[in-house]
């Protein structure tokens, strides 16, 4: 990821930031401090990785999916 001059490397993070903005910032108008903003972002990242299910990942959160793949309990998705 993040190879110089390869715009396709940005797709994953751009998708994440788009989701974060849609689910957090477009609904929240103001934050009382920078610390509050950092806390909200940290909590969202934890939620996104540990609790938010993704249909592409067989209805699992990213962390649960990765753990099951590493244990050999499910097959990883084919990459293209």
PDB file of N, CA and C in Angstrom:
ATOM      1  N   UNK A   1       0.838  -1.181   0.000  1.00  0.00           N
ATOM      2  CA  UNK A   1       0.000   0.000   0.000  1.00  0.00           C
ATOM      3  C   UNK A   1       0.880   1.240   0.000  1.00  0.00           C
ATOM      4  N   UNK A   2       0.317   2.311  -0.471  1.00  0.00           N
ATOM      5  CA  UNK A   2       0.970   3.620  -0.486  1.00  0.00           C
ATOM      6  C   UNK A   2       2.228   3.651  -1.337  1.00  0.00           C
ATOM      7  N   UNK A   3       2.205   2.943  -2.430  1.00  0.00           N
ATOM      8  CA  UNK A   3       3.337   3.033  -3.343  1.00  0.00           C
ATOM      9  C   UNK A   3       3.264   4.359  -4.074  1.00  0.00           C
ATOM     10  N   UNK A   4       4.374   5.006  -4.207  1.00  0.00           N
ATOM     11  CA  UNK A   4       4.430   6.301  -4.863  1.00  0.00           C
ATOM     12  C   UNK A   4       3.949   6.179  -6.305  1.00  0.00           C
ATOM     13  N   UNK A   5       3.030   7.061  -6.670  1.00  0.00           N
ATOM     14  CA  UNK A   5       2.551   7.109  -8.037  1.00  0.00           C
ATOM     15  C   UNK A   5       1.477   6.090  -8.379  1.00  0.00           C
ATOM     16  N   UNK A   6       0.953   5.363  -7.402  1.00  0.00           N
ATOM     17  CA  UNK A   6      -0.075   4.365  -7.671  1.00  0.00           C
ATOM     18  C   UNK A   6      -1.373   4.789  -6.999  1.00  0.00           C
ATOM     19  N   UNK A   7      -2.254   5.391  -7.785  1.00  0.00           N
ATOM     20  CA  UNK A   7      -3.496   5.925  -7.225  1.00  0.00           C
ATOM     21  C   UNK A   7      -4.413   4.836  -6.680  1.00  0.00           C
ATOM     22  N   UNK A   8      -4.278   3.603  -7.151  1.00  0.00           N
ATOM     23  CA  UNK A   8      -5.152   2.527  -6.681  1.00  0.00           C
ATOM     24  C   UNK A   8      -4.910   2.187  -5.217  1.00  0.00           C
ATOM     25  N   UNK A   9      -3.735   2.506  -4.701  1.00  0.00           N
ATOM     26  CA  UNK A   9      -3.450   2.253  -3.292  1.00  0.00           C
ATOM     27  C   UNK A   9      -4.315   3.108  -2.382  1.00  0.00           C
ATOM     28  N   UNK A  10      -4.821   4.206  -2.879  1.00  0.00           N
ATOM     29  CA  UNK A  10      -5.626   5.106  -2.059  1.00  0.00           C
ATOM     30  C   UNK A  10      -7.079   4.662  -1.921  1.00  0.00           C
ATOM     31  N   UNK A  11      -7.532   3.734  -2.720  1.00  0.00           N
ATOM     32  CA  UNK A  11      -8.953   3.374  -2.754  1.00  0.00           C
ATOM     33  C   UNK A  11      -9.479   2.896  -1.404  1.00  0.00           C
ATOM     34  N   UNK A  12      -8.732   2.056  -0.718  1.00  0.00           N
ATOM     35  CA  UNK A  12      -9.203   1.501   0.555  1.00  0.00           C
ATOM     36  C   UNK A  12      -9.353   2.597   1.599  1.00  0.00           C
ATOM     37  N   UNK A  13      -8.352   3.443   1.744  1.00  0.00           N
ATOM     38  CA  UNK A  13      -8.417   4.487   2.770  1.00  0.00           C
ATOM     39  C   UNK A  13      -9.432   5.558   2.395  1.00  0.00           C
ATOM     40  N   UNK A  14      -9.566   5.865   1.120  1.00  0.00           N
ATOM     41  CA  UNK A  14     -10.579   6.836   0.693  1.00  0.00           C
ATOM     42  C   UNK A  14     -11.979   6.310   0.999  1.00  0.00           C
ATOM     43  N   UNK A  15     -12.190   5.027   0.804  1.00  0.00           N
ATOM     44  CA  UNK A  15     -13.480   4.426   1.135  1.00  0.00           C
ATOM     45  C   UNK A  15     -13.748   4.518   2.637  1.00  0.00           C
ATOM     46  N   UNK A  16     -12.721   4.214   3.447  1.00  0.00           N
ATOM     47  CA  UNK A  16     -12.878   4.308   4.899  1.00  0.00           C
ATOM     48  C   UNK A  16     -13.217   5.735   5.319  1.00  0.00           C
ATOM     49  N   UNK A  17     -12.462   6.714   4.821  1.00  0.00           N
ATOM     50  CA  UNK A  17     -12.720   8.101   5.213  1.00  0.00           C
ATOM     51  C   UNK A  17     -14.095   8.569   4.749  1.00  0.00           C
ATOM     52  N   UNK A  18     -14.542   8.109   3.591  1.00  0.00           N
ATOM     53  CA  UNK A  18     -15.885   8.449   3.134  1.00  0.00           C
ATOM     54  C   UNK A  18     -16.945   7.906   4.075  1.00  0.00           C
ATOM     55  N   UNK A  19     -16.755   6.661   4.522  1.00  0.00           N
ATOM     56  CA  UNK A  19     -17.693   6.056   5.467  1.00  0.00           C
ATOM     57  C   UNK A  19     -17.654   6.785   6.803  1.00  0.00           C
ATOM     58  N   UNK A  20     -16.465   7.102   7.287  1.00  0.00           N
ATOM     59  CA  UNK A  20     -16.327   7.825   8.553  1.00  0.00           C
ATOM     60  C   UNK A  20     -17.037   9.171   8.483  1.00  0.00           C
ATOM     61  N   UNK A  21     -16.815   9.902   7.409  1.00  0.00           N
ATOM     62  CA  UNK A  21     -17.465  11.214   7.275  1.00  0.00           C
ATOM     63  C   UNK A  21     -18.980  11.075   7.213  1.00  0.00           C
ATOM     64  N   UNK A  22     -19.459  10.093   6.484  1.00  0.00           N
ATOM     65  CA  UNK A  22     -20.902   9.908   6.354  1.00  0.00           C
ATOM     66  C   UNK A  22     -21.540   9.521   7.686  1.00  0.00           C
ATOM     67  N   UNK A  23     -20.906   8.633   8.426  1.00  0.00           N
ATOM     68  CA  UNK A  23     -21.502   8.118   9.653  1.00  0.00           C
ATOM     69  C   UNK A  23     -21.247   8.995  10.877  1.00  0.00           C
ATOM     70  N   UNK A  24     -20.216   9.812  10.862  1.00  0.00           N
ATOM     71  CA  UNK A  24     -19.889  10.627  12.035  1.00  0.00           C
ATOM     72  C   UNK A  24     -20.072  12.114  11.765  1.00  0.00           C
ATOM     73  N   UNK A  25     -19.351  12.625  10.805  1.00  0.00           N
ATOM     74  CA  UNK A  25     -19.266  14.078  10.652  1.00  0.00           C
ATOM     75  C   UNK A  25     -20.489  14.710  10.016  1.00  0.00           C
ATOM     76  N   UNK A  26     -21.176  13.997   9.130  1.00  0.00           N
ATOM     77  CA  UNK A  26     -22.349  14.593   8.512  1.00  0.00           C
ATOM     78  C   UNK A  26     -23.528  14.630   9.470  1.00  0.00           C
ATOM     79  N   UNK A  27     -23.451  13.842  10.563  1.00  0.00           N
ATOM     80  CA  UNK A  27     -24.515  13.835  11.559  1.00  0.00           C
ATOM     81  C   UNK A  27     -24.178  14.709  12.767  1.00  0.00           C
ATOM     82  N   UNK A  28     -22.904  14.947  13.017  1.00  0.00           N
ATOM     83  CA  UNK A  28     -22.463  15.736  14.163  1.00  0.00           C
ATOM     84  C   UNK A  28     -22.079  17.124  13.677  1.00  0.00           C
ATOM     85  N   UNK A  29     -22.610  18.130  14.317  1.00  0.00           N
ATOM     86  CA  UNK A  29     -22.341  19.486  13.847  1.00  0.00           C
ATOM     87  C   UNK A  29     -21.089  20.086  14.453  1.00  0.00           C
ATOM     88  N   UNK A  30     -20.868  19.869  15.747  1.00  0.00           N
ATOM     89  CA  UNK A  30     -19.704  20.488  16.386  1.00  0.00           C
ATOM     90  C   UNK A  30     -19.083  19.553  17.416  1.00  0.00           C
ATOM     91  N   UNK A  31     -17.834  19.800  17.682  1.00  0.00           N
ATOM     92  CA  UNK A  31     -17.119  19.136  18.764  1.00  0.00           C
ATOM     93  C   UNK A  31     -16.639  20.224  19.704  1.00  0.00           C
ATOM     94  N   UNK A  32     -16.606  19.925  20.984  1.00  0.00           N
ATOM     95  CA  UNK A  32     -16.246  20.948  21.960  1.00  0.00           C
ATOM     96  C   UNK A  32     -14.746  21.167  22.057  1.00  0.00           C
ATOM     97  N   UNK A  33     -13.960  20.180  21.595  1.00  0.00           N
ATOM     98  CA  UNK A  33     -12.503  20.316  21.668  1.00  0.00           C
ATOM     99  C   UNK A  33     -11.846  19.347  20.695  1.00  0.00           C
ATOM    100  N   UNK A  34     -10.561  19.557  20.482  1.00  0.00           N
ATOM    101  CA  UNK A  34      -9.788  18.638  19.656  1.00  0.00           C
ATOM    102  C   UNK A  34      -9.719  17.268  20.319  1.00  0.00           C
ATOM    103  N   UNK A  35      -9.618  17.250  21.640  1.00  0.00           N
ATOM    104  CA  UNK A  35      -9.586  15.971  22.359  1.00  0.00           C
ATOM    105  C   UNK A  35     -10.873  15.181  22.147  1.00  0.00           C
ATOM    106  N   UNK A  36     -12.010  15.864  22.146  1.00  0.00           N
ATOM    107  CA  UNK A  36     -13.280  15.184  21.896  1.00  0.00           C
ATOM    108  C   UNK A  36     -13.304  14.611  20.483  1.00  0.00           C
ATOM    109  N   UNK A  37     -12.822  15.372  19.519  1.00  0.00           N
ATOM    110  CA  UNK A  37     -12.753  14.902  18.135  1.00  0.00           C
ATOM    111  C   UNK A  37     -11.880  13.655  18.043  1.00  0.00           C
ATOM    112  N   UNK A  38     -10.709  13.679  18.668  1.00  0.00           N
ATOM    113  CA  UNK A  38      -9.814  12.520  18.654  1.00  0.00           C
ATOM    114  C   UNK A  38     -10.480  11.303  19.287  1.00  0.00           C
ATOM    115  N   UNK A  39     -11.187  11.507  20.388  1.00  0.00           N
ATOM    116  CA  UNK A  39     -11.864  10.407  21.066  1.00  0.00           C
ATOM    117  C   UNK A  39     -12.948   9.802  20.176  1.00  0.00           C
ATOM    118  N   UNK A  40     -13.717  10.653  19.511  1.00  0.00           N
ATOM    119  CA  UNK A  40     -14.773  10.168  18.618  1.00  0.00           C
ATOM    120  C   UNK A  40     -14.170   9.356  17.474  1.00  0.00           C
ATOM    121  N   UNK A  41     -13.072   9.833  16.911  1.00  0.00           N
ATOM    122  CA  UNK A  41     -12.422   9.105  15.815  1.00  0.00           C
ATOM    123  C   UNK A  41     -11.868   7.774  16.311  1.00  0.00           C
ATOM    124  N   UNK A  42     -11.208   7.769  17.465  1.00  0.00           N
ATOM    125  CA  UNK A  42     -10.683   6.518  18.029  1.00  0.00           C
ATOM    126  C   UNK A  42     -11.799   5.506  18.274  1.00  0.00           C
ATOM    127  N   UNK A  43     -12.908   5.961  18.837  1.00  0.00           N
ATOM    128  CA  UNK A  43     -14.038   5.071  19.099  1.00  0.00           C
ATOM    129  C   UNK A  43     -14.629   4.538  17.797  1.00  0.00           C
ATOM    130  N   UNK A  44     -14.689   5.392  16.773  1.00  0.00           N
ATOM    131  CA  UNK A  44     -15.237   4.950  15.494  1.00  0.00           C
ATOM    132  C   UNK A  44     -14.330   3.901  14.853  1.00  0.00           C
ATOM    133  N   UNK A  45     -13.018   4.105  14.903  1.00  0.00           N
ATOM    134  CA  UNK A  45     -12.087   3.135  14.323  1.00  0.00           C
ATOM    135  C   UNK A  45     -12.236   1.784  15.025  1.00  0.00           C
ATOM    136  N   UNK A  46     -12.370   1.793  16.335  1.00  0.00           N
ATOM    137  CA  UNK A  46     -12.579   0.537  17.068  1.00  0.00           C
ATOM    138  C   UNK A  46     -13.895  -0.112  16.634  1.00  0.00           C
ATOM    139  N   UNK A  47     -14.951   0.679  16.578  1.00  0.00           N
ATOM    140  CA  UNK A  47     -16.255   0.168  16.125  1.00  0.00           C
ATOM    141  C   UNK A  47     -16.145  -0.408  14.714  1.00  0.00           C
ATOM    142  N   UNK A  48     -15.520   0.322  13.806  1.00  0.00           N
ATOM    143  CA  UNK A  48     -15.404  -0.086  12.408  1.00  0.00           C
ATOM    144  C   UNK A  48     -14.686  -1.435  12.289  1.00  0.00           C
ATOM    145  N   UNK A  49     -13.638  -1.628  13.073  1.00  0.00           N
ATOM    146  CA  UNK A  49     -12.844  -2.853  12.975  1.00  0.00           C
ATOM    147  C   UNK A  49     -13.396  -4.024  13.775  1.00  0.00           C
ATOM    148  N   UNK A  50     -14.042  -3.746  14.902  1.00  0.00           N
ATOM    149  CA  UNK A  50     -14.444  -4.818  15.809  1.00  0.00           C
ATOM    150  C   UNK A  50     -15.937  -5.142  15.785  1.00  0.00           C
ATOM    151  N   UNK A  51     -16.788  -4.183  15.473  1.00  0.00           N
ATOM    152  CA  UNK A  51     -18.229  -4.388  15.613  1.00  0.00           C
ATOM    153  C   UNK A  51     -19.025  -4.238  14.319  1.00  0.00           C
ATOM    154  N   UNK A  52     -18.600  -3.391  13.434  1.00  0.00           N
ATOM    155  CA  UNK A  52     -19.361  -3.088  12.215  1.00  0.00           C
ATOM    156  C   UNK A  52     -19.238  -4.260  11.247  1.00  0.00           C
ATOM    157  N   UNK A  53     -20.366  -4.897  10.952  1.00  0.00           N
ATOM    158  CA  UNK A  53     -20.319  -6.045  10.050  1.00  0.00           C
ATOM    159  C   UNK A  53     -20.264  -5.571   8.597  1.00  0.00           C
ATOM    160  N   UNK A  54     -19.631  -6.388   7.779  1.00  0.00           N
ATOM    161  CA  UNK A  54     -19.494  -6.084   6.354  1.00  0.00           C
ATOM    162  C   UNK A  54     -19.996  -7.291   5.576  1.00  0.00           C
ATOM    163  N   UNK A  55     -20.949  -7.061   4.700  1.00  0.00           N
ATOM    164  CA  UNK A  55     -21.490  -8.170   3.913  1.00  0.00           C
ATOM    165  C   UNK A  55     -20.403  -8.812   3.055  1.00  0.00           C
ATOM    166  N   UNK A  56     -19.449  -8.019   2.593  1.00  0.00           N
ATOM    167  CA  UNK A  56     -18.351  -8.552   1.783  1.00  0.00           C
ATOM    168  C   UNK A  56     -17.494  -9.546   2.573  1.00  0.00           C
ATOM    169  N   UNK A  57     -17.484  -9.391   3.895  1.00  0.00           N
ATOM    170  CA  UNK A  57     -16.701 -10.283   4.751  1.00  0.00           C
ATOM    171  C   UNK A  57     -17.587 -11.339   5.414  1.00  0.00           C
ATOM    172  N   UNK A  58     -18.571 -11.805   4.669  1.00  0.00           N
ATOM    173  CA  UNK A  58     -19.467 -12.876   5.119  1.00  0.00           C
ATOM    174  C   UNK A  58     -20.248 -12.490   6.370  1.00  0.00           C
ATOM    175  N   UNK A  59     -20.593 -11.213   6.486  1.00  0.00           N
ATOM    176  CA  UNK A  59     -21.390 -10.745   7.613  1.00  0.00           C
ATOM    177  C   UNK A  59     -20.622 -10.622   8.918  1.00  0.00           C
ATOM    178  N   UNK A  60     -19.307 -10.558   8.830  1.00  0.00           N
ATOM    179  CA  UNK A  60     -18.461 -10.451  10.021  1.00  0.00           C
ATOM    180  C   UNK A  60     -17.782  -9.089  10.067  1.00  0.00           C
ATOM    181  N   UNK A  61     -17.284  -8.735  11.243  1.00  0.00           N
ATOM    182  CA  UNK A  61     -16.458  -7.533  11.346  1.00  0.00           C
ATOM    183  C   UNK A  61     -15.077  -7.865  10.772  1.00  0.00           C
ATOM    184  N   UNK A  62     -14.295  -6.860  10.382  1.00  0.00           N
ATOM    185  CA  UNK A  62     -12.959  -7.141   9.845  1.00  0.00           C
ATOM    186  C   UNK A  62     -12.079  -7.961  10.797  1.00  0.00           C
ATOM    187  N   UNK A  63     -12.104  -7.648  12.084  1.00  0.00           N
ATOM    188  CA  UNK A  63     -11.272  -8.383  13.041  1.00  0.00           C
ATOM    189  C   UNK A  63     -11.745  -9.827  13.186  1.00  0.00           C
ATOM    190  N   UNK A  64     -13.045 -10.050  13.297  1.00  0.00           N
ATOM    191  CA  UNK A  64     -13.565 -11.415  13.422  1.00  0.00           C
ATOM    192  C   UNK A  64     -13.251 -12.226  12.169  1.00  0.00           C
ATOM    193  N   UNK A  65     -13.411 -11.602  11.007  1.00  0.00           N
ATOM    194  CA  UNK A  65     -13.118 -12.283   9.746  1.00  0.00           C
ATOM    195  C   UNK A  65     -11.644 -12.682   9.687  1.00  0.00           C
ATOM    196  N   UNK A  66     -10.748 -11.736   9.986  1.00  0.00           N
ATOM    197  CA  UNK A  66      -9.309 -12.018   9.947  1.00  0.00           C
ATOM    198  C   UNK A  66      -8.952 -13.152  10.905  1.00  0.00           C
ATOM    199  N   UNK A  67      -9.506 -13.120  12.117  1.00  0.00           N
ATOM    200  CA  UNK A  67      -9.202 -14.163  13.102  1.00  0.00           C
ATOM    201  C   UNK A  67      -9.656 -15.537  12.627  1.00  0.00           C
ATOM    202  N   UNK A  68     -10.838 -15.621  12.037  1.00  0.00           N
ATOM    203  CA  UNK A  68     -11.334 -16.910  11.546  1.00  0.00           C
ATOM    204  C   UNK A  68     -10.510 -17.421  10.371  1.00  0.00           C
ATOM    205  N   UNK A  69     -10.063 -16.511   9.506  1.00  0.00           N
ATOM    206  CA  UNK A  69      -9.192 -16.916   8.394  1.00  0.00           C
ATOM    207  C   UNK A  69      -7.866 -17.434   8.941  1.00  0.00           C
ATOM    208  N   UNK A  70      -7.286 -16.719   9.899  1.00  0.00           N
ATOM    209  CA  UNK A  70      -5.999 -17.138  10.467  1.00  0.00           C
ATOM    210  C   UNK A  70      -6.091 -18.491  11.172  1.00  0.00           C
ATOM    211  N   UNK A  71      -7.239 -18.770  11.772  1.00  0.00           N
ATOM    212  CA  UNK A  71      -7.443 -20.066  12.428  1.00  0.00           C
ATOM    213  C   UNK A  71      -7.791 -21.174  11.439  1.00  0.00           C
ATOM    214  N   UNK A  72      -8.006 -20.819  10.175  1.00  0.00           N
ATOM    215  CA  UNK A  72      -8.354 -21.798   9.158  1.00  0.00           C
ATOM    216  C   UNK A  72      -9.801 -22.246   9.212  1.00  0.00           C
ATOM    217  N   UNK A  73     -10.644 -21.495   9.911  1.00  0.00           N
ATOM    218  CA  UNK A  73     -12.048 -21.877  10.044  1.00  0.00           C
ATOM    219  C   UNK A  73     -12.899 -21.430   8.861  1.00  0.00           C
ATOM    220  N   UNK A  74     -12.434 -20.441   8.126  1.00  0.00           N
ATOM    221  CA  UNK A  74     -13.088 -20.017   6.886  1.00  0.00           C
ATOM    222  C   UNK A  74     -12.010 -19.735   5.852  1.00  0.00           C
ATOM    223  N   UNK A  75     -12.410 -19.822   4.598  1.00  0.00           N
ATOM    224  CA  UNK A  75     -11.485 -19.534   3.507  1.00  0.00           C
ATOM    225  C   UNK A  75     -11.459 -18.031   3.238  1.00  0.00           C
ATOM    226  N   UNK A  76     -10.286 -17.481   2.956  1.00  0.00           N
ATOM    227  CA  UNK A  76     -10.226 -16.050   2.640  1.00  0.00           C
ATOM    228  C   UNK A  76     -10.909 -15.759   1.316  1.00  0.00           C
ATOM    229  N   UNK A  77     -11.389 -14.542   1.193  1.00  0.00           N
ATOM    230  CA  UNK A  77     -11.989 -14.114  -0.066  1.00  0.00           C
ATOM    231  C   UNK A  77     -10.929 -14.095  -1.146  1.00  0.00           C
ATOM    232  N   UNK A  78     -11.332 -14.403  -2.353  1.00  0.00           N
ATOM    233  CA  UNK A  78     -10.409 -14.328  -3.481  1.00  0.00           C
ATOM    234  C   UNK A  78     -10.104 -12.872  -3.776  1.00  0.00           C
ATOM    235  N   UNK A  79      -8.851 -12.567  -4.001  1.00  0.00           N
ATOM    236  CA  UNK A  79      -8.471 -11.205  -4.363  1.00  0.00           C
ATOM    237  C   UNK A  79      -8.343 -11.115  -5.865  1.00  0.00           C
ATOM    238  N   UNK A  80      -8.621  -9.932  -6.372  1.00  0.00           N
ATOM    239  CA  UNK A  80      -8.540  -9.753  -7.828  1.00  0.00           C
ATOM    240  C   UNK A  80      -7.411  -8.850  -8.195  1.00  0.00           C
TER     241      UNK A  80
END
